[in-house]
CSV table of C-alpha atoms in Angstrom, one decimal:
chain,number,residue,atom,x,y,z
A,28,MET,CA,-63.6,0.1,3.5
A,29,VAL,CA,-67.2,0.1,3.4
A,30,LYS,CA,-67.8,-3.3,4.1
A,31,THR,CA,-64.9,-2.7,7.2
A,32,TYR,CA,-67.1,0.3,8.8
A,33,PRO,CA,-70.3,0.6,7.6
A,34,HIS,CA,-71.9,2.3,9.9
A,35,GLY,CA,-69.5,5.1,9.1
A,36,ILE,CA,-69.9,8.7,6.9
A,37,ILE,CA,-69.0,8.3,3.4
A,38,ILE,CA,-67.4,11.3,1.8
A,39,LEU,CA,-67.9,11.0,-2.1
A,40,ALA,CA,-65.2,13.2,-2.8
A,41,VAL,CA,-64.6,12.2,-6.9
A,42,LYS,CA,-65.4,14.0,-10.1
A,43,PRO,CA,-69.2,13.7,-11.0
A,44,GLN,CA,-68.5,11.4,-14.0
A,45,ALA,CA,-66.3,9.0,-12.2
A,46,ARG,CA,-69.0,7.9,-9.2
A,47,HIS,CA,-70.8,5.8,-11.5
A,48,ASP,CA,-67.2,3.5,-11.2
A,49,VAL,CA,-67.8,3.3,-7.3
A,50,PHE,CA,-71.0,2.7,-7.4
A,51,ASP,CA,-70.6,0.1,-9.3
A,52,SER,CA,-67.5,-1.2,-7.2
A,53,LEU,CA,-69.4,-1.6,-3.7
A,54,LEU,CA,-72.3,-3.0,-5.8
A,55,SER,CA,-69.8,-6.1,-7.8
A,56,GLU,CA,-68.6,-6.0,-3.9
A,57,LYS,CA,-72.1,-6.4,-2.8
A,58,ALA,CA,-71.6,-3.8,0.1
A,59,SER,CA,-74.1,-1.8,1.6
A,60,LEU,CA,-74.8,1.6,2.7
A,61,THR,CA,-77.8,0.9,4.4
A,62,GLY,CA,-77.7,1.9,8.0
A,63,CYS,CA,-74.6,5.0,7.5
A,64,PRO,CA,-75.8,7.6,9.5
A,65,LEU,CA,-74.6,10.5,6.4
A,66,VAL,CA,-72.9,11.0,2.5
A,67,ILE,CA,-71.2,14.1,2.1
A,68,SER,CA,-70.9,14.9,-1.3
A,69,ILE,CA,-68.7,16.7,-2.8
A,70,LEU,CA,-69.1,15.8,-6.3
A,71,ALA,CA,-69.3,19.2,-8.7
A,72,GLY,CA,-72.8,19.4,-10.3
A,73,VAL,CA,-74.7,16.7,-8.9
A,74,ASP,CA,-78.0,17.5,-6.5
A,75,GLU,CA,-79.1,15.3,-4.0
A,76,LYS,CA,-82.2,14.1,-5.4
A,77,LEU,CA,-80.2,12.9,-8.4
A,78,LEU,CA,-77.7,11.4,-6.0
A,79,LYS,CA,-80.5,9.9,-3.4
A,80,LYS,CA,-81.6,7.8,-6.7
A,81,GLU,CA,-78.3,6.6,-7.9
A,82,LEU,CA,-77.3,5.7,-4.3
A,83,LEU,CA,-80.7,3.5,-3.7
A,84,PRO,CA,-79.4,0.8,-5.3
A,85,ILE,CA,-76.5,0.4,-3.2
A,86,GLY,CA,-78.9,0.1,-0.1
A,87,TYR,CA,-77.9,4.5,1.1
A,88,ASN,CA,-81.9,6.6,1.8
A,89,GLY,CA,-80.1,8.8,4.2
A,90,PRO,CA,-79.7,12.4,5.0
A,91,ILE,CA,-77.2,14.3,2.1
A,92,VAL,CA,-75.4,17.2,2.5
A,93,ARG,CA,-73.8,18.6,-0.7
A,94,LEU,CA,-70.3,20.5,0.4
A,95,PHE,CA,-68.3,21.9,-2.0
A,96,PRO,CA,-65.3,23.5,-0.7
A,97,ASN,CA,-62.2,25.2,-2.8
A,98,THR,CA,-58.9,24.8,-3.4
A,99,ALA,CA,-57.7,27.3,-0.5
A,100,VAL,CA,-58.5,24.7,2.2
A,101,ALA,CA,-55.4,22.8,1.3
A,102,ILE,CA,-53.9,25.4,3.1
A,103,GLY,CA,-56.7,26.9,5.9
A,104,SER,CA,-58.2,29.3,4.5
A,105,GLY,CA,-60.9,28.1,2.1
A,106,ALA,CA,-64.1,28.8,1.3
A,107,SER,CA,-67.0,26.0,2.1
A,108,ILE,CA,-70.4,26.0,1.2
A,109,LEU,CA,-73.8,23.1,2.0
A,110,CYS,CA,-76.8,22.6,1.3
A,111,ALA,CA,-79.0,20.0,2.1
A,112,GLU,CA,-82.6,18.8,2.2
A,113,PRO,CA,-85.3,20.6,4.2
A,114,SER,CA,-85.5,16.7,6.1
A,115,VAL,CA,-82.0,16.8,7.0
A,116,SER,CA,-81.6,17.9,10.9
A,117,ASP,CA,-80.0,20.4,12.2
A,118,GLU,CA,-77.0,18.3,14.6
A,119,VAL,CA,-76.0,17.1,10.8
A,120,ILE,CA,-75.9,20.3,9.6
A,121,ALA,CA,-73.9,21.1,12.6
A,122,LEU,CA,-71.3,18.4,12.6
A,123,VAL,CA,-70.6,19.2,8.8
A,124,SER,CA,-70.3,22.6,8.9
A,125,SER,CA,-67.5,22.0,12.0
A,126,PHE,CA,-65.9,19.4,9.9
A,127,ALA,CA,-65.6,22.4,6.8
A,128,SER,CA,-64.6,25.1,9.7
A,129,LYS,CA,-61.9,23.7,9.8
A,130,VAL,CA,-60.3,24.4,6.7
A,131,GLY,CA,-61.6,28.0,6.8
A,132,LEU,CA,-65.0,29.2,5.9
A,133,CYS,CA,-68.5,27.5,6.0
A,134,LEU,CA,-71.6,29.1,4.8
A,135,ARG,CA,-75.0,27.3,4.4
A,136,VAL,CA,-76.8,28.2,1.3
A,137,ASP,CA,-80.3,27.8,-0.4
A,138,PRO,CA,-80.2,24.3,-2.5
A,139,ARG,CA,-81.2,26.1,-5.5
A,140,ASN,CA,-78.4,28.9,-5.6
A,141,PHE,CA,-75.5,25.6,-4.5
A,142,ASN,CA,-74.4,26.2,-8.1
A,143,ALA,CA,-74.1,29.8,-8.6
A,144,TYR,CA,-72.4,29.5,-5.4
A,145,GLY,CA,-70.1,26.9,-6.0
A,146,ALA,CA,-69.2,29.3,-9.3
A,147,ILE,CA,-68.1,32.2,-7.4
A,148,SER,CA,-66.0,30.6,-4.7
A,149,GLY,CA,-64.6,27.8,-6.5
A,150,SER,CA,-63.3,29.7,-9.4
A,151,ALA,CA,-62.2,32.8,-7.6
A,152,PRO,CA,-59.2,31.5,-6.8
A,153,ALA,CA,-58.1,31.0,-11.1
A,154,TRP,CA,-60.0,34.7,-11.7
A,155,VAL,CA,-57.8,35.8,-8.9
A,156,TYR,CA,-54.4,34.2,-9.8
A,157,MET,CA,-55.2,35.4,-13.2
A,158,PHE,CA,-55.5,38.9,-12.6
A,159,ILE,CA,-52.7,39.4,-10.4
A,160,GLU,CA,-51.0,37.9,-12.9
A,161,SER,CA,-52.2,41.2,-15.1
A,162,LEU,CA,-51.7,43.4,-12.6
A,163,ALA,CA,-47.6,41.8,-12.7
A,164,ASP,CA,-47.4,42.5,-16.7
A,165,GLY,CA,-48.8,46.0,-16.3
A,166,GLY,CA,-45.6,46.8,-14.6
A,167,VAL,CA,-43.5,44.6,-16.4
A,168,PHE,CA,-44.6,46.7,-19.5
A,169,ALA,CA,-43.9,50.1,-17.2
A,170,GLY,CA,-40.3,48.3,-16.7
A,171,CYS,CA,-40.7,46.6,-13.4
A,172,SER,CA,-38.7,43.3,-12.5
A,173,ARG,CA,-41.4,40.2,-12.6
A,174,GLU,CA,-40.9,39.6,-10.1
A,175,THR,CA,-41.1,42.7,-8.2
A,176,ALA,CA,-44.4,43.3,-9.8
A,177,LEU,CA,-45.6,39.7,-9.1
A,178,LYS,CA,-44.9,40.6,-5.1
A,179,LEU,CA,-46.3,44.1,-5.0
A,180,ALA,CA,-49.5,43.0,-6.9
A,181,ALA,CA,-50.3,39.8,-4.5
A,182,GLN,CA,-49.4,41.8,-1.5
A,183,THR,CA,-51.8,44.0,-2.9
A,184,VAL,CA,-54.8,42.3,-3.4
A,185,MET,CA,-54.5,40.5,-0.2
A,186,VAL,CA,-54.6,42.9,1.9
A,187,ILE,CA,-57.3,44.3,0.3
A,188,VAL,CA,-59.9,42.0,0.5
A,189,VAL,CA,-58.7,42.5,5.1
A,190,PRO,CA,-61.8,45.1,5.7
A,191,PHE,CA,-64.3,42.8,4.3
A,192,HIS,CA,-63.7,40.8,8.3
A,193,PHE,CA,-64.3,44.3,10.1
A,194,TYR,CA,-66.6,46.2,8.1
A,195,ASP,CA,-69.9,45.5,7.0
A,196,ASN,CA,-69.1,45.9,3.3
A,197,LEU,CA,-66.5,47.9,1.8
A,198,PRO,CA,-66.8,51.5,0.8
A,199,PHE,CA,-67.7,51.1,-2.6
A,200,HIS,CA,-69.3,54.7,-3.0
A,201,CYS,CA,-65.6,55.6,-2.2
A,202,PHE,CA,-64.5,55.1,-6.2
A,203,HIS,CA,-64.7,57.8,-8.5
A,204,GLU,CA,-66.5,56.9,-12.1
A,205,SER,CA,-63.2,56.9,-13.2
A,206,GLY,CA,-61.9,54.1,-11.8
A,207,GLN,CA,-59.6,56.0,-9.8
A,208,ALA,CA,-59.9,55.9,-5.3
A,209,HIS,CA,-60.4,58.1,-2.6
A,210,ALA,CA,-58.5,58.2,0.3
A,211,VAL,CA,-60.5,55.8,2.6
A,212,ASP,CA,-60.4,56.3,6.5
A,213,HIS,CA,-61.2,53.8,9.4
A,214,GLN,CA,-64.7,55.4,9.9
A,215,LYS,CA,-65.9,54.7,5.8
A,216,HIS,CA,-66.0,57.9,4.9
A,217,CYS,CA,-65.0,59.2,1.3
A,218,LEU,CA,-61.4,62.1,2.3
């Protein structure tokens, strides 16, 4: 593919430990990334500096943008984060952001915090699934059917985050220390 389209954008989307196999394969085929305009890395935990060093033997010395989408991009409702070294142009950042925004939210973050943001976005779906299942388990323990309890738990979690898109922040101050929520009106006032 690299030999057929030597000046295309390269997207590295493999498990981090498999990247060396990809690089070795390119080297054995005498493929070169010289002239390639951009590498987008979806390699978890591999920063730009290390990747730049590893790509030099294959002839690449251009811009690298790290992109981390979560699994919800599969249904067009995901969240992605991106970062790049300061030398990467705004035009390149806009291109990658536009690409990622086609399948959900895309936010540029500070490279120093990239892994922390990735942990929030990437791990959150699994934690939310566990939370939904735990809510349903509580319902089943109290005598509800699993099917109904799961539907109610999933719907409740799904709609509870909708206000985030309409308000600057949620009215967390309306929660009592006992864990009970006070009624909240649309103007973000506790009732």
